[in-house]
PDB file of C-alpha atoms in Angstrom:
ATOM      1  CA  UNK A  62      19.144 -31.217   7.859  1.00  0.00           C
ATOM      2  CA  UNK A  63      21.763 -28.536   6.195  1.00  0.00           C
ATOM      3  CA  UNK A  64      19.451 -27.920   3.643  1.00  0.00           C
ATOM      4  CA  UNK A  65      16.831 -27.257   6.226  1.00  0.00           C
ATOM      5  CA  UNK A  66      19.073 -24.733   8.256  1.00  0.00           C
ATOM      6  CA  UNK A  67      20.222 -23.284   4.741  1.00  0.00           C
ATOM      7  CA  UNK A  68      17.228 -22.152   3.575  1.00  0.00           C
ATOM      8  CA  UNK A  69      16.145 -20.954   7.691  1.00  0.00           C
ATOM      9  CA  UNK A  70      18.811 -18.673   7.385  1.00  0.00           C
ATOM     10  CA  UNK A  71      17.901 -17.341   3.780  1.00  0.00           C
ATOM     11  CA  UNK A  72      15.080 -16.917   4.934  1.00  0.00           C
ATOM     12  CA  UNK A  73      16.024 -15.310   8.531  1.00  0.00           C
ATOM     13  CA  UNK A  74      18.803 -13.029   6.842  1.00  0.00           C
ATOM     14  CA  UNK A  75      15.908 -11.519   3.658  1.00  0.00           C
ATOM     15  CA  UNK A  76      13.321 -11.280   6.516  1.00  0.00           C
ATOM     16  CA  UNK A  77      15.737  -8.800   8.407  1.00  0.00           C
ATOM     17  CA  UNK A  78      17.363  -6.735   6.367  1.00  0.00           C
ATOM     18  CA  UNK A  79      15.604  -3.654   5.592  1.00  0.00           C
ATOM     19  CA  UNK A  80      13.804  -3.111   2.154  1.00  0.00           C
ATOM     20  CA  UNK A  81      15.021   0.020   1.422  1.00  0.00           C
ATOM     21  CA  UNK A  82      17.700   2.139   2.881  1.00  0.00           C
ATOM     22  CA  UNK A  83      16.473   5.726   1.822  1.00  0.00           C
ATOM     23  CA  UNK A  84      13.101   7.883   1.081  1.00  0.00           C
ATOM     24  CA  UNK A  85      11.678   9.657  -0.842  1.00  0.00           C
ATOM     25  CA  UNK A  86      10.254  13.232  -0.201  1.00  0.00           C
ATOM     26  CA  UNK A  87       7.428  13.618   1.050  1.00  0.00           C
ATOM     27  CA  UNK A  88       4.235  16.130   1.444  1.00  0.00           C
ATOM     28  CA  UNK A  89       3.437  17.292   4.496  1.00  0.00           C
ATOM     29  CA  UNK A  90      -0.336  19.012   4.919  1.00  0.00           C
ATOM     30  CA  UNK A  91      -1.208  21.798   7.173  1.00  0.00           C
ATOM     31  CA  UNK A  92      -4.859  23.114   6.758  1.00  0.00           C
ATOM     32  CA  UNK A  93      -5.947  26.953   7.607  1.00  0.00           C
ATOM     33  CA  UNK A  94      -9.581  27.113   8.739  1.00  0.00           C
ATOM     34  CA  UNK A  95     -11.152  29.889   9.983  1.00  0.00           C
ATOM     35  CA  UNK A  96     -10.243  29.678  13.767  1.00  0.00           C
ATOM     36  CA  UNK A  97      -7.791  27.649  13.764  1.00  0.00           C
ATOM     37  CA  UNK A  98      -4.659  25.875  12.480  1.00  0.00           C
ATOM     38  CA  UNK A  99      -3.687  22.064  12.561  1.00  0.00           C
ATOM     39  CA  UNK A 100      -0.895  20.979  13.064  1.00  0.00           C
ATOM     40  CA  UNK A 101       0.271  24.086  14.997  1.00  0.00           C
ATOM     41  CA  UNK A 102       4.032  22.645  14.639  1.00  0.00           C
ATOM     42  CA  UNK A 103       5.656  19.703  12.823  1.00  0.00           C
ATOM     43  CA  UNK A 104       9.227  18.484  12.192  1.00  0.00           C
ATOM     44  CA  UNK A 105      10.754  18.331   8.789  1.00  0.00           C
ATOM     45  CA  UNK A 106      13.384  16.800   7.261  1.00  0.00           C
ATOM     46  CA  UNK A 107      15.274  18.221   4.435  1.00  0.00           C
ATOM     47  CA  UNK A 108      14.013  17.627   0.464  1.00  0.00           C
ATOM     48  CA  UNK A 109      10.216  17.595   2.179  1.00  0.00           C
ATOM     49  CA  UNK A 110       7.579  19.605   0.956  1.00  0.00           C
ATOM     50  CA  UNK A 111       4.703  21.899   3.420  1.00  0.00           C
ATOM     51  CA  UNK A 112       1.844  22.416   1.480  1.00  0.00           C
ATOM     52  CA  UNK A 113      -0.342  25.391   3.128  1.00  0.00           C
ATOM     53  CA  UNK A 114      -4.335  24.709   2.217  1.00  0.00           C
ATOM     54  CA  UNK A 115      -6.770  27.662   3.291  1.00  0.00           C
ATOM     55  CA  UNK A 116     -10.098  26.200   3.460  1.00  0.00           C
ATOM     56  CA  UNK A 117     -11.607  29.458   5.946  1.00  0.00           C
ATOM     57  CA  UNK A 118     -13.285  32.140   4.388  1.00  0.00           C
ATOM     58  CA  UNK A 119     -10.418  35.057   4.528  1.00  0.00           C
ATOM     59  CA  UNK A 120      -7.910  35.839   2.066  1.00  0.00           C
ATOM     60  CA  UNK A 121      -4.100  35.025   3.766  1.00  0.00           C
ATOM     61  CA  UNK A 122      -0.988  35.899   2.700  1.00  0.00           C
ATOM     62  CA  UNK A 123       2.237  33.497   4.292  1.00  0.00           C
ATOM     63  CA  UNK A 124       5.376  35.193   5.669  1.00  0.00           C
ATOM     64  CA  UNK A 125       9.109  33.453   6.662  1.00  0.00           C
ATOM     65  CA  UNK A 126      12.353  34.418   6.189  1.00  0.00           C
ATOM     66  CA  UNK A 127      14.864  30.755   4.720  1.00  0.00           C
ATOM     67  CA  UNK A 128      18.373  30.415   5.944  1.00  0.00           C
ATOM     68  CA  UNK A 129      19.732  33.115   3.341  1.00  0.00           C
ATOM     69  CA  UNK A 130      17.394  35.276   5.017  1.00  0.00           C
ATOM     70  CA  UNK A 131      15.181  35.870   2.501  1.00  0.00           C
ATOM     71  CA  UNK A 132      11.040  36.932   2.641  1.00  0.00           C
ATOM     72  CA  UNK A 133       9.079  33.943   0.921  1.00  0.00           C
ATOM     73  CA  UNK A 134       5.545  35.172   0.812  1.00  0.00           C
ATOM     74  CA  UNK A 135       2.784  33.538  -0.256  1.00  0.00           C
ATOM     75  CA  UNK A 136      -1.283  34.978  -0.852  1.00  0.00           C
ATOM     76  CA  UNK A 137      -4.340  32.651  -0.427  1.00  0.00           C
ATOM     77  CA  UNK A 138      -7.513  33.156  -0.999  1.00  0.00           C
ATOM     78  CA  UNK A 139     -10.627  30.086  -0.326  1.00  0.00           C
ATOM     79  CA  UNK A 140      -9.400  26.623  -0.961  1.00  0.00           C
ATOM     80  CA  UNK A 141      -5.980  27.965  -1.750  1.00  0.00           C
ATOM     81  CA  UNK A 142      -2.573  26.805  -0.556  1.00  0.00           C
ATOM     82  CA  UNK A 143       1.012  27.580  -0.977  1.00  0.00           C
ATOM     83  CA  UNK A 144       4.036  25.103  -1.061  1.00  0.00           C
ATOM     84  CA  UNK A 145       7.266  25.234   0.037  1.00  0.00           C
ATOM     85  CA  UNK A 146      10.295  22.856  -0.977  1.00  0.00           C
ATOM     86  CA  UNK A 147      12.396  22.716   2.360  1.00  0.00           C
ATOM     87  CA  UNK A 148      15.914  21.831  -0.326  1.00  0.00           C
ATOM     88  CA  UNK A 149      18.736  21.535   1.805  1.00  0.00           C
ATOM     89  CA  UNK A 150      20.325  24.642   0.427  1.00  0.00           C
ATOM     90  CA  UNK A 151      17.809  27.454   1.613  1.00  0.00           C
ATOM     91  CA  UNK A 152      16.684  24.828   4.413  1.00  0.00           C
ATOM     92  CA  UNK A 153      19.312  24.005   7.120  1.00  0.00           C
ATOM     93  CA  UNK A 154      18.740  21.855  10.388  1.00  0.00           C
ATOM     94  CA  UNK A 155      16.781  24.713  12.437  1.00  0.00           C
ATOM     95  CA  UNK A 156      13.589  25.977  13.753  1.00  0.00           C
ATOM     96  CA  UNK A 157      11.639  28.486  11.228  1.00  0.00           C
ATOM     97  CA  UNK A 158       8.384  30.429  11.912  1.00  0.00           C
ATOM     98  CA  UNK A 159       5.493  30.232   9.441  1.00  0.00           C
ATOM     99  CA  UNK A 160       3.237  33.567  10.289  1.00  0.00           C
ATOM    100  CA  UNK A 161       0.155  33.806   8.620  1.00  0.00           C
ATOM    101  CA  UNK A 162      -1.777  37.209   7.888  1.00  0.00           C
ATOM    102  CA  UNK A 163      -5.506  38.650   7.784  1.00  0.00           C
ATOM    103  CA  UNK A 164      -5.571  41.849   5.450  1.00  0.00           C
ATOM    104  CA  UNK A 165      -1.809  42.801   7.741  1.00  0.00           C
ATOM    105  CA  UNK A 166      -3.443  41.293  11.712  1.00  0.00           C
ATOM    106  CA  UNK A 167      -1.331  37.566  12.466  1.00  0.00           C
ATOM    107  CA  UNK A 168      -3.782  35.291  12.572  1.00  0.00           C
ATOM    108  CA  UNK A 169      -1.759  32.233  12.753  1.00  0.00           C
ATOM    109  CA  UNK A 170       1.576  31.323  13.445  1.00  0.00           C
ATOM    110  CA  UNK A 171       3.073  28.037  12.674  1.00  0.00           C
ATOM    111  CA  UNK A 172       6.512  26.715  13.839  1.00  0.00           C
ATOM    112  CA  UNK A 173       8.910  24.155  11.206  1.00  0.00           C
ATOM    113  CA  UNK A 174      11.440  22.035  12.632  1.00  0.00           C
ATOM    114  CA  UNK A 175      13.981  21.086  10.067  1.00  0.00           C
ATOM    115  CA  UNK A 176      15.679  18.276  10.573  1.00  0.00           C
ATOM    116  CA  UNK A 177      19.124  17.512   7.974  1.00  0.00           C
ATOM    117  CA  UNK A 178      18.569  14.269   5.160  1.00  0.00           C
ATOM    118  CA  UNK A 179      21.506  12.281   6.008  1.00  0.00           C
ATOM    119  CA  UNK A 180      20.564  10.605   3.005  1.00  0.00           C
ATOM    120  CA  UNK A 181      21.932  13.584   0.356  1.00  0.00           C
ATOM    121  CA  UNK A 182      25.266  14.111   2.212  1.00  0.00           C
ATOM    122  CA  UNK A 183      23.631  17.856   4.032  1.00  0.00           C
ATOM    123  CA  UNK A 184      25.264  17.057   7.928  1.00  0.00           C
ATOM    124  CA  UNK A 185      25.329  21.683   8.506  1.00  0.00           C
ATOM    125  CA  UNK A 186      25.482  23.083  11.583  1.00  0.00           C
ATOM    126  CA  UNK A 187      23.741  25.974  10.598  1.00  0.00           C
ATOM    127  CA  UNK A 188      20.693  27.530  12.012  1.00  0.00           C
ATOM    128  CA  UNK A 189      18.359  29.458  10.637  1.00  0.00           C
ATOM    129  CA  UNK A 190      18.498  33.419  10.363  1.00  0.00           C
ATOM    130  CA  UNK A 191      15.350  34.067  12.534  1.00  0.00           C
ATOM    131  CA  UNK A 192      16.039  31.961  15.800  1.00  0.00           C
ATOM    132  CA  UNK A 193      17.466  33.267  18.995  1.00  0.00           C
ATOM    133  CA  UNK A 194      18.807  31.834  21.565  1.00  0.00           C
ATOM    134  CA  UNK A 195      16.577  30.021  23.508  1.00  0.00           C
ATOM    135  CA  UNK A 196      15.458  28.519  20.347  1.00  0.00           C
ATOM    136  CA  UNK A 197      18.629  27.075  18.397  1.00  0.00           C
ATOM    137  CA  UNK A 198      18.749  23.387  17.582  1.00  0.00           C
ATOM    138  CA  UNK A 199      21.153  21.383  19.102  1.00  0.00           C
ATOM    139  CA  UNK A 200      23.888  20.501  16.154  1.00  0.00           C
ATOM    140  CA  UNK A 201      24.022  16.720  18.132  1.00  0.00           C
ATOM    141  CA  UNK A 202      22.918  14.217  16.091  1.00  0.00           C
ATOM    142  CA  UNK A 203      21.878  10.838  17.434  1.00  0.00           C
ATOM    143  CA  UNK A 204      24.594   8.023  17.889  1.00  0.00           C
ATOM    144  CA  UNK A 205      22.158   6.103  15.393  1.00  0.00           C
ATOM    145  CA  UNK A 206      20.932   8.827  12.632  1.00  0.00           C
ATOM    146  CA  UNK A 207      22.599   7.539   8.877  1.00  0.00           C
ATOM    147  CA  UNK A 208      23.282   3.870  10.111  1.00  0.00           C
ATOM    148  CA  UNK A 209      22.073   0.791   8.601  1.00  0.00           C
ATOM    149  CA  UNK A 210      22.798  -2.594   7.620  1.00  0.00           C
ATOM    150  CA  UNK A 211      26.546  -3.742   7.095  1.00  0.00           C
ATOM    151  CA  UNK A 212      25.126  -4.879   3.207  1.00  0.00           C
ATOM    152  CA  UNK A 213      29.153  -6.265   2.293  1.00  0.00           C
ATOM    153  CA  UNK A 214      29.975  -8.004   4.925  1.00  0.00           C
ATOM    154  CA  UNK A 215      26.808  -9.508   5.693  1.00  0.00           C
ATOM    155  CA  UNK A 216      26.567 -10.661   2.430  1.00  0.00           C
ATOM    156  CA  UNK A 217      30.578 -11.913   1.944  1.00  0.00           C
ATOM    157  CA  UNK A 218      29.303 -14.037   5.596  1.00  0.00           C
ATOM    158  CA  UNK A 219      26.195 -15.391   4.213  1.00  0.00           C
ATOM    159  CA  UNK A 220      26.559 -16.139   0.533  1.00  0.00           C
ATOM    160  CA  UNK A 221      29.585 -18.645   1.096  1.00  0.00           C
ATOM    161  CA  UNK A 222      28.222 -19.909   4.441  1.00  0.00           C
ATOM    162  CA  UNK A 223      24.691 -20.887   2.730  1.00  0.00           C
ATOM    163  CA  UNK A 224      26.878 -22.286  -0.384  1.00  0.00           C
ATOM    164  CA  UNK A 225      28.776 -24.935   2.119  1.00  0.00           C
ATOM    165  CA  UNK A 226      26.086 -25.497   4.042  1.00  0.00           C
ATOM    166  CA  UNK A 227      23.651 -26.213   0.268  1.00  0.00           C
ATOM    167  CA  UNK A 228      26.450 -28.315  -1.360  1.00  0.00           C
ATOM    168  CA  UNK A 229      28.636 -29.590   1.711  1.00  0.00           C
ATOM    169  CA  UNK A 230      26.223 -32.847   1.244  1.00  0.00           C
ATOM    170  CA  UNK A 231      26.144 -33.565  -2.127  1.00  0.00           C
ATOM    171  CA  UNK A 232      30.488 -32.915  -2.218  1.00  0.00           C
ATOM    172  CA  UNK A 233      30.683 -35.705   0.440  1.00  0.00           C
ATOM    173  CA  UNK A 234      28.104 -37.821  -1.084  1.00  0.00           C
ATOM    174  CA  UNK A 235      30.326 -37.825  -4.345  1.00  0.00           C
ATOM    175  CA  UNK A 236      33.611 -38.579  -2.517  1.00  0.00           C
ATOM    176  CA  UNK A 237      32.034 -41.365  -1.162  1.00  0.00           C
ATOM    177  CA  UNK A 238      30.650 -42.394  -4.600  1.00  0.00           C
ATOM    178  CA  UNK A 239      34.049 -42.510  -6.404  1.00  0.00           C
ATOM    179  CA  UNK A 240      35.322 -45.784  -3.852  1.00  0.00           C
TER     180      UNK A 240
END
C-alpha cells in the first residue's frame, strides 16, 4: 500500500511540475496586403523577433524608432520582408509605432507593445521615446510574473518522503527477521 502511495505521489509531483521555466525567442509575423495589415497590433516580449511580410503589389518603406531614438527603416518590394529583433538593450518596455509608407504616403500603422522578458533579468522601467503621456505603459508588473515552482523546496520534501515510503516496509521487515 505504501509503495502504491509513493508511486502515486511521484506521479502527481511529475505531473504538476512544469516541464520548462523559460521560453525561447519567438518570431511573430505581420502580413502587409494591398488593402490591409494583419494584425494591426501585437504584444511581444523582449528578445522576440517581428517579421513584416509585404504581399501586396506596391513597394513599402517601414519606419520606426527604438528606445534610443534611432530611426529604423527598411524597404520592401512585393513578397519581401523586414525583420526586427526586439533585444532588451534597444527595445525597452513600452508602446512603439511602426509606420509603413508607399511613396512617402502613410499607408499602414502597426502598434507594438513590448513587455519585459523576465528570464533575461532586465526589469527596466524605461519607456519609449516616441510615446505621449496618453500612451505611457504602467511599470507595475503582475504579482505572478517571474514565479515558478519552488524546485529546491519541492525536491527537499519529495525525495526523502518518497524514499521513506518506499524503504519503510523493507527496513521494518529486516528488523523483525533478525529475531
